[in-house]
Amino acid sequence: MMTLEKTKHTHLQKAEEYVRDVFETVKERNAHETEFIQAVKEVFDSLVPVLAKHPKYIEQNILERIVEPERLLSFRVSWVDDHGKVQVNRGYRVQFNSAIGPYKGGLRFHPTVTASVVKFLGFEQIFKNSLTGQPIGGGKGGSDFDPKGKSDGEIMRFTQSFMTELWKHIGPDVDVPAGDIGVGAREIGYMFGQYKKLKGAYEAGVLTGKGVGVGGSLARTEATGYGTVYFMEEMLKSRGLSFDGQTVVVSGSGNVSIYAIEKATELGATVVACSDSDGYIYDKEGINLDTLKKIKEAGNERISEYVKEHPHAEYTEDGSGIWSIPCDVALPCATQNEIGEPSAKLLVANGVKAVGEGANMPSTLEAIDTFLNNDILFGPAKAANAGGVAVSAFEMAQNSSRVPWTFEEVDAKLHETMKNIYQNSVNAAEEYGFANNLVVGANIAGFIKVADAMIAQGVI
Ligand code: GLU
């Protein structure tokens, strides 16, 4: 007769084998999709203890199913530039998983967008959305269109052309896109207008991140940045710390960064640096938010403009150098893989206490290991930046009920959501023997809900 220990060991071995086999298939089937493979690896490594404890997920072959998008759309986007020339870009939408709700996730307009990038983002979104506690599935999309330097007319013509294809595949109960890098309220507004025209109906809930005048939610703009800080506040509390008096470095200077800086500053931190794709600014007195908003939100200019108004601040070309600035809390809010192992080691050597991911997958797998092995508080993206999509779900609720909520109501619900995500991730990590590892905790907590919903709906 097998002892309990032996049985457990066999289950663990089976789970490891299963994960290894499916991962090999993922690598074969998606050979050149490095970002997607990276995102899958991070999740799979976390799931071994769950699969060992609940063999039903192996019996139902959940992993092989969950890594295959339900649908991946790729389409031509032709548009006419200001010189009358026809330009062609590639559009994507990945409808990854609808087990717990309609596909939900942003659209990214950036020259780096490929099928691999959209798939890694869509895969992450499945678990992130599940963690919010809201009934939303996982999706993502975008285009390799570069909005940098484009006129308003060009942006409008591009987004209209993009929507002329996409509208057939989305809907308030089908798939609900939103913004991401390069897509804000202006772009969502143009896309909403085009959808309305083609559909012949004012379906406010088809897109989120809309301007407040066209059915958008108050506090959606602030949500991702605020949410990341609320999440990290809980992590800091677990070690008797707070943002008060801490030196913080935030990469990026888009929507997520600006509102992470705003909330961290409000909580008493000094945010000394932020960046864009050209370089970073270091202001040891603390970033002046009015100037930053004027440059980035109103002016859409480069961050280097900052030193013109604040000559004591320093501008350095090449944004990646930002991680050499000593800080207590680092909030990577720019883009994927912006922190590699060398930057992670530098942060650790300079005494960083906590790292919270406002961007999607900003740390490489090696960087994550560096943080965890050095006992740094690490808030993984799926959990730490889920505030944006959580408020998108609140926007959908307001659109369905036709009742708008106040800023305070949305902010309070966001705060509560971030606390819940933190607690659920902590609990899952502890339950499966990985206390303090929120990478594992968030992946497990996000996975179980989706996997159970998939099983409940049969093999579809
Ligand atoms: N793009 C954001 C994210 O990465 C928000 C998605 C949404 O609001 O649907 O979660």
XYZ file of N, CA, C and O in Angstrom, residues 9-173:
660
model
N 3.838 12.439 -3.537
C 5.019 12.543 -4.388
C 4.675 12.171 -5.826
O 5.084 12.851 -6.770
N 3.890 11.099 -5.981
C 3.497 10.676 -7.332
C 2.676 11.764 -8.011
O 2.868 12.044 -9.189
N 1.746 12.342 -7.257
C 0.923 13.408 -7.831
C 1.786 14.585 -8.290
O 1.561 15.171 -9.334
N 2.774 14.907 -7.471
C 3.659 16.030 -7.805
C 4.446 15.725 -9.075
O 4.549 16.554 -9.978
N 4.925 14.490 -9.140
C 5.687 14.074 -10.333
C 4.832 14.148 -11.590
O 5.243 14.647 -12.624
N 3.582 13.660 -11.447
C 2.650 13.673 -12.584
C 2.386 15.100 -13.038
O 2.344 15.387 -14.231
N 2.212 15.972 -12.058
C 1.921 17.378 -12.377
C 3.115 18.002 -13.094
O 2.953 18.707 -14.093
N 4.306 17.711 -12.593
C 5.516 18.268 -13.223
C 5.658 17.779 -14.664
O 5.967 18.549 -15.561
N 5.399 16.477 -14.829
C 5.491 15.888 -16.184
C 4.483 16.527 -17.127
O 4.799 16.882 -18.261
N 3.267 16.665 -16.619
C 2.186 17.248 -17.446
C 2.555 18.674 -17.862
O 2.464 19.030 -19.037
N 3.010 19.459 -16.899
C 3.376 20.854 -17.195
C 4.508 20.886 -18.224
O 4.472 21.655 -19.182
N 5.480 20.008 -18.030
C 6.617 19.968 -18.960
C 6.159 19.599 -20.376
O 6.526 20.261 -21.344
N 5.291 18.597 -20.465
C 4.814 18.156 -21.793
C 4.030 19.248 -22.493
O 4.250 19.527 -23.666
N 3.118 19.865 -21.761
C 2.298 20.900 -22.408
C 3.175 22.093 -22.790
O 3.007 22.672 -23.859
N 4.130 22.398 -21.935
C 5.005 23.533 -22.255
C 5.804 23.260 -23.532
O 5.998 24.148 -24.361
N 6.241 22.020 -23.697
C 6.964 21.652 -24.939
C 6.071 21.871 -26.162
O 6.508 22.387 -27.182
N 4.807 21.476 -26.025
C 3.854 21.664 -27.133
C 3.680 23.154 -27.426
O 3.639 23.574 -28.581
N 3.588 23.951 -26.364
C 3.429 25.410 -26.542
C 4.620 25.958 -27.310
O 4.466 26.740 -28.250
N 5.816 25.511 -26.939
C 7.022 26.021 -27.615
C 7.031 25.609 -29.089
O 7.394 26.396 -29.955
N 6.620 24.376 -29.352
C 6.593 23.897 -30.742
C 5.565 24.643 -31.580
O 5.830 25.071 -32.680
N 4.371 24.790 -30.999
C 3.270 25.387 -31.765
C 3.447 26.886 -31.975
O 2.856 27.467 -32.872
N 4.210 27.518 -31.099
C 4.342 28.982 -31.159
C 5.821 29.355 -31.210
O 6.276 30.268 -30.508
N 6.541 28.631 -32.067
C 8.001 28.639 -32.039
C 8.653 30.017 -31.912
O 9.600 30.168 -31.179
N 8.153 31.022 -32.613
C 8.870 32.302 -32.598
C 8.235 33.346 -31.699
O 8.624 34.503 -31.721
N 7.264 32.909 -30.909
C 6.531 33.893 -30.095
C 7.150 33.987 -28.697
O 6.617 33.459 -27.719
N 8.265 34.692 -28.600
C 9.039 34.687 -27.359
C 8.282 35.293 -26.180
O 8.345 34.774 -25.071
N 7.564 36.392 -26.418
C 6.844 37.034 -25.303
C 5.741 36.109 -24.787
O 5.534 35.978 -23.578
N 5.038 35.462 -25.735
C 3.954 34.571 -25.334
C 4.510 33.385 -24.544
O 3.975 33.017 -23.484
N 5.595 32.822 -25.014
C 6.197 31.673 -24.326
C 6.647 32.071 -22.906
O 6.454 31.329 -21.942
N 7.193 33.277 -22.791
C 7.620 33.781 -21.473
C 6.432 33.886 -20.504
O 6.516 33.464 -19.342
N 5.325 34.423 -21.011
C 4.142 34.590 -20.148
C 3.584 33.229 -19.726
O 3.181 33.039 -18.572
N 3.593 32.265 -20.650
C 3.097 30.921 -20.335
C 3.997 30.254 -19.298
O 3.530 29.646 -18.337
N 5.312 30.418 -19.469
C 6.270 29.778 -18.548
C 6.030 30.251 -17.115
O 5.990 29.456 -16.184
N 5.836 31.569 -16.977
C 5.641 32.117 -15.628
C 4.404 31.515 -14.969
O 4.432 31.132 -13.795
N 3.329 31.400 -15.737
C 2.094 30.852 -15.168
C 2.259 29.353 -14.893
O 1.947 28.873 -13.799
N 2.781 28.616 -15.842
C 2.911 27.163 -15.692
C 3.749 26.789 -14.463
O 3.404 25.874 -13.734
N 4.858 27.510 -14.275
C 5.728 27.189 -13.131
C 4.970 27.314 -11.811
O 5.284 26.639 -10.836
N 3.984 28.215 -11.789
C 3.212 28.428 -10.556
C 2.175 27.342 -10.316
O 1.711 27.160 -9.192
N 1.784 26.658 -11.392
C 0.592 25.815 -11.267
C 0.855 24.386 -10.823
O -0.097 23.656 -10.499
N 2.116 23.974 -10.778
C 2.429 22.569 -10.424
C 1.727 22.132 -9.129
O 1.045 21.094 -9.115
N 1.820 22.906 -8.020
C 1.173 22.429 -6.787
C -0.351 22.312 -6.893
O -0.957 21.446 -6.251
N -0.969 23.149 -7.715
C -2.432 23.075 -7.887
C -2.798 21.806 -8.648
O -3.757 21.104 -8.303
N -2.023 21.512 -9.680
C -2.306 20.323 -10.493
C -2.048 19.049 -9.693
O -2.737 18.049 -9.870
N -1.057 19.119 -8.801
C -0.762 17.950 -7.970
C -1.902 17.704 -6.985
O -2.278 16.563 -6.719
N -2.480 18.777 -6.459
C -3.548 18.636 -5.468
C -4.895 18.312 -6.122
O -5.736 17.648 -5.530
N -5.111 18.842 -7.330
C -6.408 18.641 -8.008
C -6.180 17.999 -9.381
O -6.144 18.700 -10.396
N -6.042 16.684 -9.434
C -5.737 16.022 -10.714
C -6.810 16.247 -11.781
O -6.568 16.011 -12.963
N -7.998 16.743 -11.368
C -9.065 16.957 -12.372
C -8.597 17.925 -13.466
O -9.000 17.807 -14.621
N -7.712 18.856 -13.119
C -7.253 19.807 -14.135
C -6.378 19.107 -15.179
O -6.355 19.506 -16.334
N -5.674 18.072 -14.733
C -4.860 17.306 -15.684
C -5.790 16.407 -16.518
O -5.700 16.371 -17.738
N -6.723 15.733 -15.807
C -7.657 14.853 -16.521
C -8.429 15.614 -17.597
O -8.712 15.088 -18.661
N -8.772 16.853 -17.302
C -9.546 17.672 -18.267
C -8.634 18.399 -19.253
O -9.091 19.193 -20.060
N -7.344 18.153 -19.153
C -6.353 18.785 -20.036
C -6.516 20.314 -20.109
O -6.483 20.914 -21.193
N -6.708 20.907 -18.953
C -6.982 22.355 -18.898
C -5.816 23.190 -19.442
O -6.031 24.177 -20.144
N -4.584 22.787 -19.157
C -3.464 23.635 -19.605
C -3.387 23.726 -21.124
O -3.196 24.811 -21.673
N -3.544 22.578 -21.790
C -3.453 22.623 -23.249
C -4.591 23.455 -23.839
O -4.437 24.097 -24.878
N -5.726 23.444 -23.148
C -6.864 24.238 -23.635
C -6.660 25.721 -23.354
O -6.972 26.577 -24.179
N -6.130 26.031 -22.188
C -6.066 27.437 -21.764
C -5.004 28.243 -22.535
O -5.093 29.467 -22.635
N -4.006 27.562 -23.091
C -2.967 28.281 -23.843
C -3.346 28.494 -25.310
O -2.624 29.160 -26.049
N -4.466 27.898 -25.714
C -4.903 28.055 -27.105
C -6.010 29.103 -27.148
O -7.060 28.910 -26.545
N -5.798 30.235 -27.820
C -6.864 31.249 -27.870
C -8.128 30.687 -28.495
O -8.043 29.868 -29.423
N -9.283 31.099 -27.988
C -10.526 30.651 -28.611
C -10.565 31.150 -30.062
O -11.116 30.498 -30.939
N -9.978 32.317 -30.272
C -9.980 32.912 -31.629
C -8.865 33.942 -31.720
O -8.647 34.701 -30.772
N -8.175 33.978 -32.861
C -7.155 35.018 -33.083
C -7.416 35.669 -34.432
O -7.339 35.013 -35.468
N -7.768 36.938 -34.403
C -8.084 37.667 -35.638
C -6.900 38.521 -36.034
O -6.292 39.184 -35.195
N -6.580 38.496 -37.314
C -5.530 39.353 -37.842
C -6.109 39.981 -39.100
O -6.702 39.285 -39.926
N -5.988 41.289 -39.236
C -6.658 41.926 -40.374
C -5.887 43.138 -40.894
O -5.075 43.727 -40.168
N -6.177 43.487 -42.148
C -5.528 44.625 -42.786
C -6.223 45.920 -42.360
O -7.446 45.986 -42.316
N -5.412 46.922 -42.045
C -5.984 48.243 -41.753
C -5.359 49.227 -42.741
O -4.197 49.616 -42.589
N -6.117 49.606 -43.768
C -5.610 50.595 -44.731
C -6.213 51.950 -44.378
O -7.381 52.037 -43.994
N -5.413 52.975 -44.543
C -5.887 54.328 -44.216
C -5.074 55.333 -45.022
O -4.004 55.001 -45.554
N -5.588 56.552 -45.124
C -4.933 57.560 -45.963
C -4.262 58.608 -45.070
O -4.905 59.188 -44.199
N -2.965 58.818 -45.275
C -2.255 59.787 -44.428
C -2.479 61.222 -44.920
O -3.187 61.445 -45.904
N -1.863 62.184 -44.240
C -2.117 63.599 -44.562
C -1.574 64.005 -45.923
O -1.908 65.072 -46.433
N -0.728 63.173 -46.510
C -0.201 63.487 -47.837
C -0.994 62.781 -48.934
O -0.571 62.748 -50.089
N -2.087 62.157 -48.555
C -2.933 61.467 -49.531
C -2.420 60.093 -49.906
O -2.913 59.465 -50.836
N -1.424 59.601 -49.148
C -0.856 58.275 -49.450
C -1.577 57.179 -48.672
O -1.919 57.365 -47.501
N -1.746 56.043 -49.313
C -2.388 54.926 -48.614
C -1.351 54.203 -47.752
O -0.271 53.836 -48.230
N -1.664 54.046 -46.499
C -0.790 53.319 -45.578
C -1.476 52.019 -45.164
O -2.704 51.964 -45.104
N -0.669 51.015 -44.863
C -1.248 49.731 -44.442
C -0.618 49.281 -43.125
O 0.601 49.241 -42.998
N -1.469 48.976 -42.157
C -0.993 48.383 -40.901
C -1.707 47.060 -40.674
O -2.636 46.709 -41.400
N -1.237 46.357 -39.653
C -1.852 45.076 -39.336
C -2.613 45.209 -38.013
O -2.070 45.735 -37.038
N -3.846 44.792 -38.017
C -4.665 44.832 -36.798
C -4.825 43.430 -36.230
O -4.767 42.441 -36.968
N -5.005 43.350 -34.889
C -5.189 42.050 -34.227
C -6.271 42.150 -33.158
O -6.454 43.206 -32.532
N -6.929 41.028 -32.926
C -7.712 40.865 -31.707
C -7.607 39.405 -31.323
O -7.876 38.520 -32.159
N -7.176 39.152 -30.100
C -7.164 37.773 -29.628
C -8.280 37.622 -28.598
O -8.365 38.378 -27.634
N -9.191 36.683 -28.893
C -10.298 36.398 -27.972
C -9.883 35.119 -27.263
O -10.102 34.025 -27.751
N -9.239 35.326 -26.129
C -8.491 34.216 -25.533
C -9.344 33.247 -24.738
O -9.264 32.042 -24.905
N -10.150 33.776 -23.842
C -10.891 32.874 -22.959
C -12.185 33.542 -22.490
O -12.140 34.648 -21.957
N -13.303 32.850 -22.707
C -14.593 33.442 -22.316
C -15.281 32.597 -21.245
O -16.500 32.615 -21.133
N -14.494 31.874 -20.440
C -15.108 30.989 -19.435
C -15.884 31.775 -18.381
O -16.940 31.338 -17.935
N -15.403 32.931 -17.978
C -16.095 33.631 -16.878
C -16.783 34.926 -17.322
O -17.348 35.643 -16.492
N -16.740 35.231 -18.615
C -17.418 36.441 -19.075
C -16.983 36.800 -20.477
O -16.129 36.125 -21.068
N -17.580 37.869 -21.044
C -17.163 38.287 -22.383
C -15.676 38.640 -22.402
O -15.130 39.085 -21.387
N -15.028 38.433 -23.539
C -13.602 38.786 -23.661
C -13.441 40.250 -23.258
O -14.254 41.091 -23.628
N -12.372 40.544 -22.532
C -12.154 41.917 -22.072
C -10.668 42.187 -22.043
O -9.882 41.397 -21.504
N -10.286 43.302 -22.611
C -8.872 43.681 -22.579
C -8.622 44.797 -23.571
O -9.444 45.061 -24.463
N -7.489 45.446 -23.411
C -7.219 46.662 -24.169
C -6.761 46.447 -25.596
O -6.579 45.324 -26.071
N -6.565 47.567 -26.275
C -5.976 47.615 -27.614
C -4.697 48.423 -27.499
O -4.694 49.499 -26.899
N -3.629 47.903 -28.074
C -2.342 48.603 -28.029
C -1.940 49.036 -29.435
O -1.924 48.190 -30.342
N -1.630 50.308 -29.610
C -1.106 50.784 -30.892
C 0.361 51.136 -30.687
O 0.695 52.159 -30.058
N 1.239 50.312 -31.210
C 2.685 50.534 -31.031
C 3.412 49.694 -32.082
O 2.975 48.574 -32.384
N 4.525 50.217 -32.626
C 5.214 49.464 -33.681
C 5.690 48.081 -33.256
O 5.926 47.220 -34.114
N 5.814 47.829 -31.956
C 6.286 46.509 -31.499
C 5.171 45.459 -31.452
O 5.428 44.307 -31.085
N 3.940 45.857 -31.766
C 2.824 44.908 -31.638
C 2.899 43.819 -32.716
O 2.985 44.101 -33.909
N 2.903 42.568 -32.248
C 2.910 41.388 -33.126
C 1.886 40.398 -32.557
O 1.336 40.639 -31.472
N 1.698 39.286 -33.252
C 0.785 38.263 -32.731
C 1.283 37.776 -31.366
O 0.493 37.539 -30.451
N 2.618 37.667 -31.218
C 3.182 37.194 -29.944
C 2.862 38.158 -28.807
O 2.471 37.748 -27.706
N 3.015 39.451 -29.074
C 2.756 40.452 -28.030
C 1.278 40.443 -27.648
O 0.914 40.442 -26.459
N 0.417 40.409 -28.643
C -1.021 40.409 -28.362
C -1.412 39.130 -27.598
O -2.228 39.164 -26.680
N -0.781 38.014 -27.946
C -1.109 36.766 -27.263
C -0.593 36.736 -25.824
O -1.268 36.248 -24.924
N 0.604 37.288 -25.605
C 1.088 37.311 -24.206
C 0.188 38.205 -23.371
O -0.194 37.864 -22.242
N -0.207 39.336 -23.947
C -1.066 40.260 -23.195
C -2.438 39.636 -22.947
O -2.995 39.739 -21.849
N -2.969 38.951 -23.966
C -4.287 38.317 -23.832
C -4.256 37.181 -22.822
O -5.199 36.989 -22.047
N -3.155 36.438 -22.809
C -3.007 35.326 -21.864
C -2.961 35.863 -20.428
O -3.662 35.368 -19.544
N -2.159 36.899 -20.208
C -2.085 37.530 -18.883
C -3.461 38.031 -18.440
O -3.835 37.943 -17.278
N -4.179 38.572 -19.426
C -5.471 39.190 -19.119
C -6.485 38.176 -18.566
O -7.306 38.530 -17.728
N -6.379 36.917 -18.983
C -7.312 35.888 -18.485
C -7.256 35.840 -16.952
O -8.274 35.872 -16.266
N -6.026 35.788 -16.440
C -5.832 35.591 -14.995
C -6.051 36.897 -14.233
O -6.599 36.922 -13.142
N -5.592 37.988 -14.843
C -5.780 39.307 -14.230
C -7.274 39.598 -14.047
O -7.720 40.004 -12.983
N -8.024 39.365 -15.122
C -9.452 39.660 -15.075
C -10.161 38.782 -14.062
O -11.069 39.235 -13.353
N -9.726 37.533 -13.983
C -10.293 36.625 -12.998
C -10.025 37.142 -11.582
O -10.905 37.132 -10.716
N -8.814 37.635 -11.353
C -8.442 38.148 -10.027
C -9.308 39.326 -9.583
O -9.504 39.538 -8.388
N -9.806 40.122 -10.541
C -10.603 41.300 -10.156
C -11.912 40.906 -9.475
O -12.552 41.739 -8.841
N -12.334 39.636 -9.658
C -13.608 39.213 -9.082
C -14.786 39.605 -9.956
O -15.943 39.340 -9.622
N -14.520 40.224 -11.088
C -15.580 40.650 -12.004
C -15.794 39.589 -13.089
O -14.863 38.854 -13.429
N -17.003 39.541 -13.676
C -17.279 38.511 -14.684
C -16.757 38.897 -16.070
O -17.514 39.241 -16.964
N -15.452 38.860 -16.238
C -14.857 39.243 -17.524
C -13.813 38.209 -17.967
O -12.944 37.812 -17.202
N -13.921 37.808 -19.225
C -12.962 36.878 -19.813
C -11.719 37.620 -20.268
O -11.562 38.813 -20.001
N -10.836 36.901 -20.983
C -9.559 37.514 -21.375
C -9.458 37.767 -22.861
O -9.754 36.888 -23.674
N -9.037 38.961 -23.228
C -8.804 39.298 -24.634
C -7.805 40.431 -24.747
O -7.433 41.037 -23.737
N -7.356 40.681 -25.930
C -6.424 41.795 -26.157
C -6.336 42.058 -27.646
O -6.673 41.182 -28.448
N -5.858 43.219 -28.016
C -5.727 43.491 -29.444
C -4.825 44.672 -29.687
O -4.180 45.180 -28.775
N -4.797 45.098 -30.932
C -3.978 46.264 -31.234
C -3.500 46.270 -32.658
O -4.033 45.566 -33.523
N -2.465 47.075 -32.874
C -1.914 47.216 -34.215
C -0.471 47.690 -34.121
O -0.074 48.327 -33.134
N 0.283 47.424 -35.196
C 1.663 47.919 -35.257
C 1.713 49.385 -35.729
O 2.785 49.906 -36.005
N 0.580 50.025 -35.772
C 0.483 51.453 -36.109
C 1.226 52.269 -35.042
O 1.071 52.024 -33.845
N 2.027 53.244 -35.501
C 2.774 54.080 -34.549
C 2.113 55.458 -34.445
O 2.216 56.274 -35.368
N 1.455 55.738 -33.319
C 0.749 57.026 -33.202
C 1.694 58.229 -33.068
O 1.265 59.368 -33.245
N 2.979 57.953 -32.784
C 3.950 59.027 -32.563
C 4.043 59.920 -33.808
O 4.278 59.420 -34.915
N 3.835 61.210 -33.635
C 3.986 62.156 -34.741
C 2.811 62.202 -35.708
O 2.867 62.899 -36.720
N 1.755 61.443 -35.425
C 0.600 61.453 -36.335
C -0.336 62.608 -35.977
O -0.497 62.953 -34.811
N -0.976 63.179 -37.007
C -1.926 64.263 -36.762
C -3.229 63.680 -36.227
O -3.467 62.467 -36.324
N -4.067 64.565 -35.703
C -5.361 64.121 -35.185
C -6.192 63.471 -36.295
O -6.855 62.460 -36.077
N -6.118 64.051 -37.482
C -6.866 63.497 -38.616
C -6.385 62.095 -38.967
O -7.187 61.209 -39.280
N -5.084 61.893 -38.914
C -4.530 60.564 -39.226
C -4.970 59.541 -38.180
O -5.324 58.405 -38.516
N -4.923 59.975 -36.915
C -5.362 59.066 -35.840
C -6.821 58.681 -36.066
O -7.199 57.504 -35.953
N -7.633 59.683 -36.427
C -9.057 59.388 -36.619
C -9.265 58.428 -37.787
O -9.987 57.435 -37.661
N -8.604 58.691 -38.902
C -8.808 57.819 -40.064
C -8.310 56.396 -39.788
O -8.923 55.417 -40.190
N -7.178 56.308 -39.072
C -6.669 54.972 -38.754
C -7.647 54.215 -37.853
O -8.008 53.064 -38.111
N -8.070 54.883 -36.765
C -8.941 54.183 -35.790
C -10.278 53.803 -36.427
O -10.831 52.742 -36.146
N -10.793 54.672 -37.330
C -12.060 54.349 -38.001
C -11.894 53.116 -38.885
O -12.741 52.220 -38.905
N -10.761 53.067 -39.595
C -10.517 51.916 -40.455
C -10.355 50.641 -39.620
O -10.868 49.572 -39.977
N -9.661 50.775 -38.498
C -9.459 49.644 -37.579
C -10.827 49.106 -37.126
O -11.093 47.907 -37.155
N -11.705 50.022 -36.747
C -13.025 49.609 -36.240
C -13.929 49.069 -37.344
O -14.787 48.224 -37.093
N -13.710 49.531 -38.574
C -14.530 49.047 -39.693
C -14.405 47.529 -39.832
O -15.321 46.846 -40.257
N -13.263 46.977 -39.440
C -13.122 45.522 -39.430
C -13.546 44.936 -38.078
O -14.271 43.951 -38.014
N -13.091 45.572 -37.006
C -13.273 44.950 -35.685
C -14.730 44.882 -35.221
O -15.089 43.982 -34.459
N -15.568 45.813 -35.688
C -16.923 45.922 -35.106
C -17.732 44.647 -35.224
O -18.545 44.330 -34.369
N -17.451 43.853 -36.275
C -18.211 42.611 -36.497
C -17.957 41.582 -35.406
O -18.714 40.645 -35.240
N -16.829 41.737 -34.744
C -16.397 40.691 -33.810
C -16.588 41.061 -32.341
O -16.194 40.301 -31.468
N -17.100 42.280 -32.074
C -17.210 42.704 -30.676
C -18.661 43.064 -30.320
O -19.523 43.084 -31.188
N -18.900 43.325 -29.060
C -20.233 43.691 -28.595
C -20.239 43.680 -27.073
O -19.390 43.019 -26.468
N -21.192 44.375 -26.440
C -21.202 44.481 -24.969
C -21.246 43.128 -24.254
O -20.794 43.032 -23.121
N -21.792 42.083 -24.903
C -21.805 40.752 -24.283
C -20.878 39.779 -25.004
O -20.933 38.571 -24.774
